Short mmCIF file of C-alpha atoms and ligand atoms in Angstrom, two decimals:
data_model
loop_
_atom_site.label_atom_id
_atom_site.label_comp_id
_atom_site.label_asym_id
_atom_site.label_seq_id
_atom_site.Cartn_x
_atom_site.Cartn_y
_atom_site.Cartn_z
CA UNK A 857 73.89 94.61 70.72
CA UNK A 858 75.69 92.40 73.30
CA UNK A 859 76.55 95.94 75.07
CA UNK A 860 73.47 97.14 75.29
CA UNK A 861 72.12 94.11 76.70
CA UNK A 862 74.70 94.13 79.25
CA UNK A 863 74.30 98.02 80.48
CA UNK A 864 71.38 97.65 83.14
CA UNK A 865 73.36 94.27 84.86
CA UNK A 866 76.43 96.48 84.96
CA UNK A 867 74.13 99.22 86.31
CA UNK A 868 72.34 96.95 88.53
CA UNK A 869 75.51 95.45 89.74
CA UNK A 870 77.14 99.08 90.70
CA UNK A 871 73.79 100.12 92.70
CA UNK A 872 73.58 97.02 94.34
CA UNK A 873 77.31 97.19 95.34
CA UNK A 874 77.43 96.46 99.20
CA UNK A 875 80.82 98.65 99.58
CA UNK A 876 79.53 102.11 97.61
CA UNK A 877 76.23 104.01 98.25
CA UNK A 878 74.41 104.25 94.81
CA UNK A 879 75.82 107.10 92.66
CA UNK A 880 72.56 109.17 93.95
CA UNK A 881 73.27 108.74 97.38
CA UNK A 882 77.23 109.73 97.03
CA UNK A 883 78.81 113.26 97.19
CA UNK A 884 81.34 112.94 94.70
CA UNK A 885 84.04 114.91 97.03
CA UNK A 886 87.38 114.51 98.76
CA UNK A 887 88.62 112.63 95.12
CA UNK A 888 92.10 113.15 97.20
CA UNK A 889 92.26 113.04 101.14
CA UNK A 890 90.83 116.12 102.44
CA UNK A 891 93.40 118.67 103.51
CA UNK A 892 93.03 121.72 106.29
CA UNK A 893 93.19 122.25 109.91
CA UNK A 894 91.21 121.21 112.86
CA UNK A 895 90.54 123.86 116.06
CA UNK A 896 91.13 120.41 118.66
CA UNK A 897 94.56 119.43 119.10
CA UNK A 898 96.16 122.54 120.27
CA UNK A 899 92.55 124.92 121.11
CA UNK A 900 90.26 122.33 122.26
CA UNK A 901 87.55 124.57 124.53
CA UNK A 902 89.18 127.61 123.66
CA UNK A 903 88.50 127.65 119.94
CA UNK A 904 86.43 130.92 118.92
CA UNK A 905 85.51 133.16 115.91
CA UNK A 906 88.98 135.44 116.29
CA UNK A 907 90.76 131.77 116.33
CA UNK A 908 89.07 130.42 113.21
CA UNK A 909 90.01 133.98 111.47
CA UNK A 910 93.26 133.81 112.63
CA UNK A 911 93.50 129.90 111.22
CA UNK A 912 92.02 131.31 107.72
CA UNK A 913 94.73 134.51 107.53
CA UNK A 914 97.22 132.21 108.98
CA UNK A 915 96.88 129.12 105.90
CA UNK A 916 97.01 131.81 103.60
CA UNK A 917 100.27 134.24 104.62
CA UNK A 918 102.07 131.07 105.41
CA UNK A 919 101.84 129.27 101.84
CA UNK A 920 99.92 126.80 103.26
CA UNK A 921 97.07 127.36 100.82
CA UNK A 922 99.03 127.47 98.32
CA UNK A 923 100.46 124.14 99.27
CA UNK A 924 97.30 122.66 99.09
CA UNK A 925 94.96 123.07 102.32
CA UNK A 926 91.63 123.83 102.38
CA UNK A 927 89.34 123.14 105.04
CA UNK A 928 89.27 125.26 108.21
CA UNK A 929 87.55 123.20 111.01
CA UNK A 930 85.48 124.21 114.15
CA UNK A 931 85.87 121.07 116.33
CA UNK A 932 83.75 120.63 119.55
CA UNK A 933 82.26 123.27 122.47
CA UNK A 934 81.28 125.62 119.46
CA UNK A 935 77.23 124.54 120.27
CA UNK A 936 74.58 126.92 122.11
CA UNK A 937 70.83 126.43 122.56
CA UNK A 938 68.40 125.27 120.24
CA UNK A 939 65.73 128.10 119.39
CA UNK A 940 62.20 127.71 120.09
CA UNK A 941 62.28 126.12 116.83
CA UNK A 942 64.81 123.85 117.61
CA UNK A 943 67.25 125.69 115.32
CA UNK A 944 70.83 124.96 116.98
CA UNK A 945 72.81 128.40 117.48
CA UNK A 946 76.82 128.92 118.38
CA UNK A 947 77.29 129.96 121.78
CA UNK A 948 78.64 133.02 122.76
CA UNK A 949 82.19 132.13 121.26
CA UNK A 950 81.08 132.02 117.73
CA UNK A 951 78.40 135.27 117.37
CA UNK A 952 77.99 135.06 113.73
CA UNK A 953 78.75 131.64 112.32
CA UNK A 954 77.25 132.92 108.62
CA UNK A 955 79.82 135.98 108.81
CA UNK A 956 82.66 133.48 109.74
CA UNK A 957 81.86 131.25 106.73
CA UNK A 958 81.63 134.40 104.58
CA UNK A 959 85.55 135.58 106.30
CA UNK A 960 87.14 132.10 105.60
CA UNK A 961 85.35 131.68 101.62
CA UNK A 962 86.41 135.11 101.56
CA UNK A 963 90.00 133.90 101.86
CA UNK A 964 89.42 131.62 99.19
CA UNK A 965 89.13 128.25 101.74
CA UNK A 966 86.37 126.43 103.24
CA UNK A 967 85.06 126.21 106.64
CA UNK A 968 83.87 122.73 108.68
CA UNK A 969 81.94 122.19 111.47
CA UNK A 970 81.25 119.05 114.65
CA UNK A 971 78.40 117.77 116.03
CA UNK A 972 77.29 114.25 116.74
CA UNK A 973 74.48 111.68 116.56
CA UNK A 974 73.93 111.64 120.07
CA UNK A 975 71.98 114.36 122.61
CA UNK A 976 75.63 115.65 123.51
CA UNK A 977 78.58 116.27 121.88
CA UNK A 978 82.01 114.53 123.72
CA UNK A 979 82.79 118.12 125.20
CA UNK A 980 79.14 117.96 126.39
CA UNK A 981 77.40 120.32 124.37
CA UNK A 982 74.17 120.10 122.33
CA UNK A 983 74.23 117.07 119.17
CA UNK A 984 72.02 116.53 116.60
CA UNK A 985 69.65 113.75 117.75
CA UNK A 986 66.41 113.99 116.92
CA UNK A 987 67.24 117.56 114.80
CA UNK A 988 69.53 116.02 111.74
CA UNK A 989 68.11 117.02 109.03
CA UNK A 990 67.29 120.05 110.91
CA UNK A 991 71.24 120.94 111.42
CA UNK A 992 72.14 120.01 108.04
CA UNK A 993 69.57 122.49 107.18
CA UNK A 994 71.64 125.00 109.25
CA UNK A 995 75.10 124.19 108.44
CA UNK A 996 74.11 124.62 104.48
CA UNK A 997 72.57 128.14 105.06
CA UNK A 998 75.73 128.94 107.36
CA UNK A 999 78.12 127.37 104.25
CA UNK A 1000 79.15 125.34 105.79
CA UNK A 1001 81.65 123.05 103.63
CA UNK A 1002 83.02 119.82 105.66
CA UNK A 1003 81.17 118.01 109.37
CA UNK A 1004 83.02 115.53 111.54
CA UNK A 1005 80.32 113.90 113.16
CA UNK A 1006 81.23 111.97 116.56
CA UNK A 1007 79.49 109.46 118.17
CA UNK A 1008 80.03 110.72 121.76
CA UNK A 1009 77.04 110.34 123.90
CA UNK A 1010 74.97 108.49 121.31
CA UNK A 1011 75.50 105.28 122.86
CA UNK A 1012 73.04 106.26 125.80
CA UNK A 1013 70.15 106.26 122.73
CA UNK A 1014 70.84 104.36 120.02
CA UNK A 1015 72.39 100.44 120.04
CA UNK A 1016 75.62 99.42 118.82
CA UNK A 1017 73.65 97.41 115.42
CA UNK A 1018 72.15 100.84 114.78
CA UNK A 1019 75.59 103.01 114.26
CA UNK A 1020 75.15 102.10 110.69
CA UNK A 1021 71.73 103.64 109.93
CA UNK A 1022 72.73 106.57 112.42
CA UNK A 1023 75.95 107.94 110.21
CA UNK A 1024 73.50 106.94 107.10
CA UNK A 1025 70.34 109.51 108.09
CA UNK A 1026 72.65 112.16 108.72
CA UNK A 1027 74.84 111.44 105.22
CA UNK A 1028 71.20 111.57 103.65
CA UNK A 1029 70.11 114.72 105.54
CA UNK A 1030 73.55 116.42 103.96
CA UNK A 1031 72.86 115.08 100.28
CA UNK A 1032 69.50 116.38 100.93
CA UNK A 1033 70.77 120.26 101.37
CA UNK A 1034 72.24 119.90 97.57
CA UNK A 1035 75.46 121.84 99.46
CA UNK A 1036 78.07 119.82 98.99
CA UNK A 1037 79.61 118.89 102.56
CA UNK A 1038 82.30 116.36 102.84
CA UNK A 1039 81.14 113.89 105.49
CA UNK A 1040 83.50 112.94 108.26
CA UNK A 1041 83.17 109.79 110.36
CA UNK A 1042 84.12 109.75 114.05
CA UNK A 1043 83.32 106.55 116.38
CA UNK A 1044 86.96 105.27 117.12
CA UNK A 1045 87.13 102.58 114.10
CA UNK A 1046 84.42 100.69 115.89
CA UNK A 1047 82.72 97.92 114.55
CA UNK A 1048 85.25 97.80 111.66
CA UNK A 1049 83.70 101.27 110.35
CA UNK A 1050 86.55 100.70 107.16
CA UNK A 1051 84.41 98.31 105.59
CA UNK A 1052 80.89 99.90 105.47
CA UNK A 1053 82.04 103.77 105.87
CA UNK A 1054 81.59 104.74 102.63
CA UNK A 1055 78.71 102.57 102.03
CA UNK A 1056 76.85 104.81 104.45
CA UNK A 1057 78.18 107.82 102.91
CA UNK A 1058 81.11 108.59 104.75
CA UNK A 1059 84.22 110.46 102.97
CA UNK A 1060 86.18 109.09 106.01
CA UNK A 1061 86.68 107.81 108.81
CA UNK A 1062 88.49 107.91 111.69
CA UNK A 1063 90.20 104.48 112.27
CA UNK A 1064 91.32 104.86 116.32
CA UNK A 1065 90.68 106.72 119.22
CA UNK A 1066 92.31 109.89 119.61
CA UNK A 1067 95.85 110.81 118.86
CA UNK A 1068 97.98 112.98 121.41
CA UNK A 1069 101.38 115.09 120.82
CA UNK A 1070 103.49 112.23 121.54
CA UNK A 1071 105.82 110.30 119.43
CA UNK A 1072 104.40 106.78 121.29
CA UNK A 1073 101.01 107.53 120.47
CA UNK A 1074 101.54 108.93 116.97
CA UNK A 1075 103.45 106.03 116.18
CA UNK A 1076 101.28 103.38 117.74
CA UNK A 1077 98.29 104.85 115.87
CA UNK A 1078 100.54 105.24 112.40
CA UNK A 1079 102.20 102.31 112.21
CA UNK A 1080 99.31 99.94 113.06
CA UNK A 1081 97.37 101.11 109.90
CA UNK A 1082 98.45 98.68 107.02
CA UNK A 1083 96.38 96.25 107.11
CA UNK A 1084 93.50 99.02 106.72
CA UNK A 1085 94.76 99.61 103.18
CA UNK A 1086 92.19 97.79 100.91
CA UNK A 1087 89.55 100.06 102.00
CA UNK A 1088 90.76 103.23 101.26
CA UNK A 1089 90.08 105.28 97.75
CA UNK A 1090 89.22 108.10 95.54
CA UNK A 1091 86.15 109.71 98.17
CA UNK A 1092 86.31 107.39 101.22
CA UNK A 1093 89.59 107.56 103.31
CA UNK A 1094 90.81 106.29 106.37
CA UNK A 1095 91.49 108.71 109.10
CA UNK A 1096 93.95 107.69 111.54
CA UNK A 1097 93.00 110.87 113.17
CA UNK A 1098 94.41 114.57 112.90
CA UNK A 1099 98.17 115.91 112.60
CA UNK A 1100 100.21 116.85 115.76
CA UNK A 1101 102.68 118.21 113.98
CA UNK A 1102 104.11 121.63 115.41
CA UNK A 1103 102.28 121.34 118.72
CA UNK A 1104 105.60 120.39 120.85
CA UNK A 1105 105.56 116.84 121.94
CA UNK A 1106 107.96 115.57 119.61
CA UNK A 1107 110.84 116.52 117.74
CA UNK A 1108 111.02 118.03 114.14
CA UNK A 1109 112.86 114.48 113.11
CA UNK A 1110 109.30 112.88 114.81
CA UNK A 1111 107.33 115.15 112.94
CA UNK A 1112 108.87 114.71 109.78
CA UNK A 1113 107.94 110.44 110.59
CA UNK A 1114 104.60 111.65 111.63
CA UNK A 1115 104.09 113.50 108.12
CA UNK A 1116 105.44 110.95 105.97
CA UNK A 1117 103.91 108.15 107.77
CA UNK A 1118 100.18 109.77 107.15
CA UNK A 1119 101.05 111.16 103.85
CA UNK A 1120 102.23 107.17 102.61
CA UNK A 1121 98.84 106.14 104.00
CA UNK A 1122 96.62 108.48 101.76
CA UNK A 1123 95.48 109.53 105.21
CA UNK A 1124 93.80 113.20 105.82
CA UNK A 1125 96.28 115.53 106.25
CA UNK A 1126 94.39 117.80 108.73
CA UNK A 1127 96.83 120.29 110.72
CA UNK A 1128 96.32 120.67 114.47
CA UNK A 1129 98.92 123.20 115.58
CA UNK A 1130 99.16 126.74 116.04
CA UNK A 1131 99.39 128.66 112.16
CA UNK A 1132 99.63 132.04 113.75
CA UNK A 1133 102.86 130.73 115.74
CA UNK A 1134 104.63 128.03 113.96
CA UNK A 1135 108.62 127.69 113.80
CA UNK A 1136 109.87 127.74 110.59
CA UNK A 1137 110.75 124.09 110.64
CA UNK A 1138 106.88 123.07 111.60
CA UNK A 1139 105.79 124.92 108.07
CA UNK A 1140 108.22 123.44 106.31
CA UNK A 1141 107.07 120.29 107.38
CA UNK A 1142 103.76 121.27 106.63
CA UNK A 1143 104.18 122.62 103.05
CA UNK A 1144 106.58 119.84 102.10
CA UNK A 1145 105.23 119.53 98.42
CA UNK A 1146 106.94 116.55 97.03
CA UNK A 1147 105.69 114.52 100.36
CA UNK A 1148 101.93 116.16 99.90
CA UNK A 1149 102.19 115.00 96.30
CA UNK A 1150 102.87 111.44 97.58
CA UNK A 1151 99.20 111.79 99.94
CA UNK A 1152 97.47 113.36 97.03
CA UNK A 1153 98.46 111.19 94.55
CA UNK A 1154 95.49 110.78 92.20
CA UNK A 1155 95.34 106.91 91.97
CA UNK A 1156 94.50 106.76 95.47
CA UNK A 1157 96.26 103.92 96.95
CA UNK A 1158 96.89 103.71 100.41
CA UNK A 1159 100.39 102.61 101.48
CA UNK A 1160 101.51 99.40 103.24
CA UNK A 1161 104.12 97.85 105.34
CA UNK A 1162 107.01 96.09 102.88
CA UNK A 1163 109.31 94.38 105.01
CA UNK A 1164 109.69 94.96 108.57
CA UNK A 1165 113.28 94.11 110.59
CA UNK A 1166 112.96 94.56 114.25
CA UNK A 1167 112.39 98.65 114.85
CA UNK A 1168 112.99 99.45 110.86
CA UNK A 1169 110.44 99.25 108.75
CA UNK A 1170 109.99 100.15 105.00
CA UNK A 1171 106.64 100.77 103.61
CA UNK A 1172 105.75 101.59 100.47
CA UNK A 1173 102.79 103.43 98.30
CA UNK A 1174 102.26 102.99 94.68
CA UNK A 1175 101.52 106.70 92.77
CA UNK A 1176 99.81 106.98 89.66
CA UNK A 1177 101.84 105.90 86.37
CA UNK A 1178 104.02 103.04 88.26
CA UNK A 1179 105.86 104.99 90.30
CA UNK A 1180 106.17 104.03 94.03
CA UNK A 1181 106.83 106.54 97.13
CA UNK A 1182 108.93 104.61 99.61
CA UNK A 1183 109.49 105.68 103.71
CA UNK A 1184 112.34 103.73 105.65
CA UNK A 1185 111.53 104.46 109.35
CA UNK A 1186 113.81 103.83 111.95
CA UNK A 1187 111.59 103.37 115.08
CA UNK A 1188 114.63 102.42 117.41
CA UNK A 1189 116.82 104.68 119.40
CA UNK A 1190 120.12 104.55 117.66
CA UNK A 1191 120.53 104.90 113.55
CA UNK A 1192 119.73 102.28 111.73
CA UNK A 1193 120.92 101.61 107.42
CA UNK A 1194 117.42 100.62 106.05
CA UNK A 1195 117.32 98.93 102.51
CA UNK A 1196 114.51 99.18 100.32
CA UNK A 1197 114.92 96.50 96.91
CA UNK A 1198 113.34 97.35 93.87
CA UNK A 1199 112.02 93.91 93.39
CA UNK A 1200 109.50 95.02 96.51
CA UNK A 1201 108.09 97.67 94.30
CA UNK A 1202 107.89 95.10 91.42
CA UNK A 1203 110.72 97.06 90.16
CA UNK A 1204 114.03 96.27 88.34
CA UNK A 1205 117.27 97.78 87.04
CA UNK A 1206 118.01 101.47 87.63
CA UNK A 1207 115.50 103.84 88.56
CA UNK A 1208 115.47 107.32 89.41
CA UNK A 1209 115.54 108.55 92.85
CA UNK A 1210 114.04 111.35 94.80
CA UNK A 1211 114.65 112.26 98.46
CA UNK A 1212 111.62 113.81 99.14
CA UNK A 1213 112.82 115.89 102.29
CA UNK A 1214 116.38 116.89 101.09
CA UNK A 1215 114.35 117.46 97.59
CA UNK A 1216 116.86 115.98 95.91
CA UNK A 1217 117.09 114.06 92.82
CA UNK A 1218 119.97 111.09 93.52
CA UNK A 1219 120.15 110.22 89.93
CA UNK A 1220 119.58 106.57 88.97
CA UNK A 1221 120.08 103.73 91.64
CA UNK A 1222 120.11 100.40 90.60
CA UNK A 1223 118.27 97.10 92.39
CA UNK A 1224 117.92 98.66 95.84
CA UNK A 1225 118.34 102.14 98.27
CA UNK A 1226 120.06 102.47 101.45
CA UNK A 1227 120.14 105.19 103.77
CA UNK A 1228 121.06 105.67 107.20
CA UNK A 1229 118.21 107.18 109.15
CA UNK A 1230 117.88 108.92 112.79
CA UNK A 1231 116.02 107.11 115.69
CA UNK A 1232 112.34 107.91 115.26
CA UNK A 1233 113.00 109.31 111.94
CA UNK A 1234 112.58 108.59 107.78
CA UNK A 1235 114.25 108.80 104.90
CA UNK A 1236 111.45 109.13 102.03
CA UNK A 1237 111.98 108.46 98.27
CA UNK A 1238 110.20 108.44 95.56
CA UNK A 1239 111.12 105.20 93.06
CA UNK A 1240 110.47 106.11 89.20
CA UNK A 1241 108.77 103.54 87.02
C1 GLA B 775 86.44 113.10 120.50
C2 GLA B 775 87.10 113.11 119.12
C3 GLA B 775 88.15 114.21 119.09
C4 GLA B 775 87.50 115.55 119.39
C5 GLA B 775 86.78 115.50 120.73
C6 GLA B 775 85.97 116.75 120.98
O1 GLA B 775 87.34 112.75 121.49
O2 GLA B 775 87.68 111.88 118.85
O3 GLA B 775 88.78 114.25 117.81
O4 GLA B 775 86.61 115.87 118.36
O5 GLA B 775 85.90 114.40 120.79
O6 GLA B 775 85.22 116.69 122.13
#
């Protein structure tokens, strides 16, 4: 049978794939981008066990669970001393990381952890050279669920043609626990990390150095992604790095750009604000549904850059079924009418219309959309087939 014949070149063909690890070698999670919250943004050092409880009530009483996050992540300066076993323990912050990852799973979410390939963490505290299987060993009996692993000080040991084999050993050392733990790369997007991240293992990876609570960093970072879209799919995301939304740089009307931007890039929608003490407007910008529908859309696509005319710019993301999610973003200081045309979508006729932070179906709208949108801000749509 001509089939049969052809099954082990197919087969052969997938293992050998240069851009995917053999099925063996792959985790099979984060099918969408992986949502949650990260300790770094607003705690940085001062993340502890009572703020990682807090995070865990907090995603629950606010809806946020319900609206779809799941990962609640220790960032750096959680590390003590190894043991005279070389066992890595928390520091004095964290006095019972197994009880913690009980607490959170008790809440019905997951907990992540940081470390790095290098003797020292960025913060300075203890990494997992020379102990990586070791740690993986540790963060599976903790329970641990998700690891951001940063390349920090690894520099000083390894060389730069080595970063590949580095994030490799320690996706290998996770498999290896049979826990599964999505895999988060951190080196900056060096060494264009988008095209052989997920070939070492990676569920994603951060694209850029760090992000900070302002709207010219955010929107540096944001808008300088499209061209990034081709790698991006079901299990290996880009990460243009975590939200700032709700930590009080920007305005709501930035915020809102910030959310749509990342959510029309399939990024990681990882909060990094405050859940104990958010203003109402921060959660509702959180919990928008219709725009986390448009990041967790199951095809997977990551958005792009349509048309571009001076500081407005309309970018687009096709969903699953032919449908497209649209943002106009006005990244001038006075309003600006932004057009989107259907025949950019590979659309025609009427279609119906969504605005996605009114929530608010417009009805049908035939060959193109117009709206009038705030300095730094969006109007997002969704386009039917
Ligand atoms: C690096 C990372 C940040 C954060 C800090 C912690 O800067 O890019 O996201 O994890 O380290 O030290």
């Amino acid at each position: 049978m001509r089939n049969a014949r052809l099954a082990p070149v197919l087969l052969s063909l997938l293992v050998l794939s240069p851009a995917l690890p053999a099925a063996a070698q792959r985790n099979h999670l984060a099918r969408t981008p992986p949502m949650g919250w990260n300790s770094w943004n607003h705690f940085a050092h001062r993340v502890n066990d009572r703020v990682i409880r807090e995070a865990a009530d907090a995603m629950v009483a606010s809806g946020m669970r319900a609206a779809g996050y799941q990962y609640v992540n220790i960032d750096d300066t959680w590390e003590g001393q190894r043991d005279a076993q070389g066992n890595i323990q928390p520091n004095a912050k964290f006095p019972d990381m197994k009880a913690l990852a009980d607490y959170v799973h008790s809440k019905g979410l997951k907990l992540g952890i940081y470390s790095s390939p290098g003797p020292r963490t960025c913060a300075g505290f203890a990494g997992s050279y020379q102990h990586e299987q070791q740690d993986a060993n540790t963060y599976a009996q903790w329970g641990i669920d998700y690891l951001k692993y940063d390349w920090c000080s690894a520099s000083r040991v390894y060389r730069p043609d080595q970063m590949q084999e580095v994030y490799r050993k320690m996706a290998l050392a996770l498999l290896a626990t049979h826990r599964p733990i999505v895999y988060s790369l951190c080196q900056y997007g060096w060494q264009k990390v988008w095209t052989w991240g997920a070939s070492v293992g990676g569920n994603l990876w951060r694209t850029t150095g760090d992000i900070n609570d302002t709207w010219r960093r955010m929107s540096q970072i944001g808008f300088n992604q499209s061209d990034l879209a081709p790698y991006a799919g079901p299990g290996h995301w880009n990460d243009p790095d975590m939200l700032e939304v709700g930590n009080g740089g920007m305005t709501d009307t930035e915020y809102r750009t910030h959310f749509s931007l990342w959510a029309i890039l399939a990024a990681p929608l990882i909060a990094g604000n405050d859940l104990a003490h958010m203003t109402p407007a921060t959660l509702a910008i959180l919990t928008n549904r219709d725009v986390i529908a448009v990041d967790q859309d199951p095809l997977g696509k990551q958005g792009t850059r349509l048309s571009q005319d001076g500081t407005s710019e309309v970018w687009g993301k096709p969903l699953k079924g032919g449908a497209w999610a649209v943002g106009l973003f006005n990244r001038g200081e006075q309003p600006a009418s932004i057009t989107v045309r259907w025949p950019q979508l590979q659309l025609a006729g009427a279609r119906h219309v969504r605005d996605l932070w009114a929530h608010k179906n417009l009805g049908r709208v035939r060959d193109q959309f117009t709206a009038t949108v705030a300095p730094h801000g969006v109007v997002m749509i969704r386009v039917s087939r």
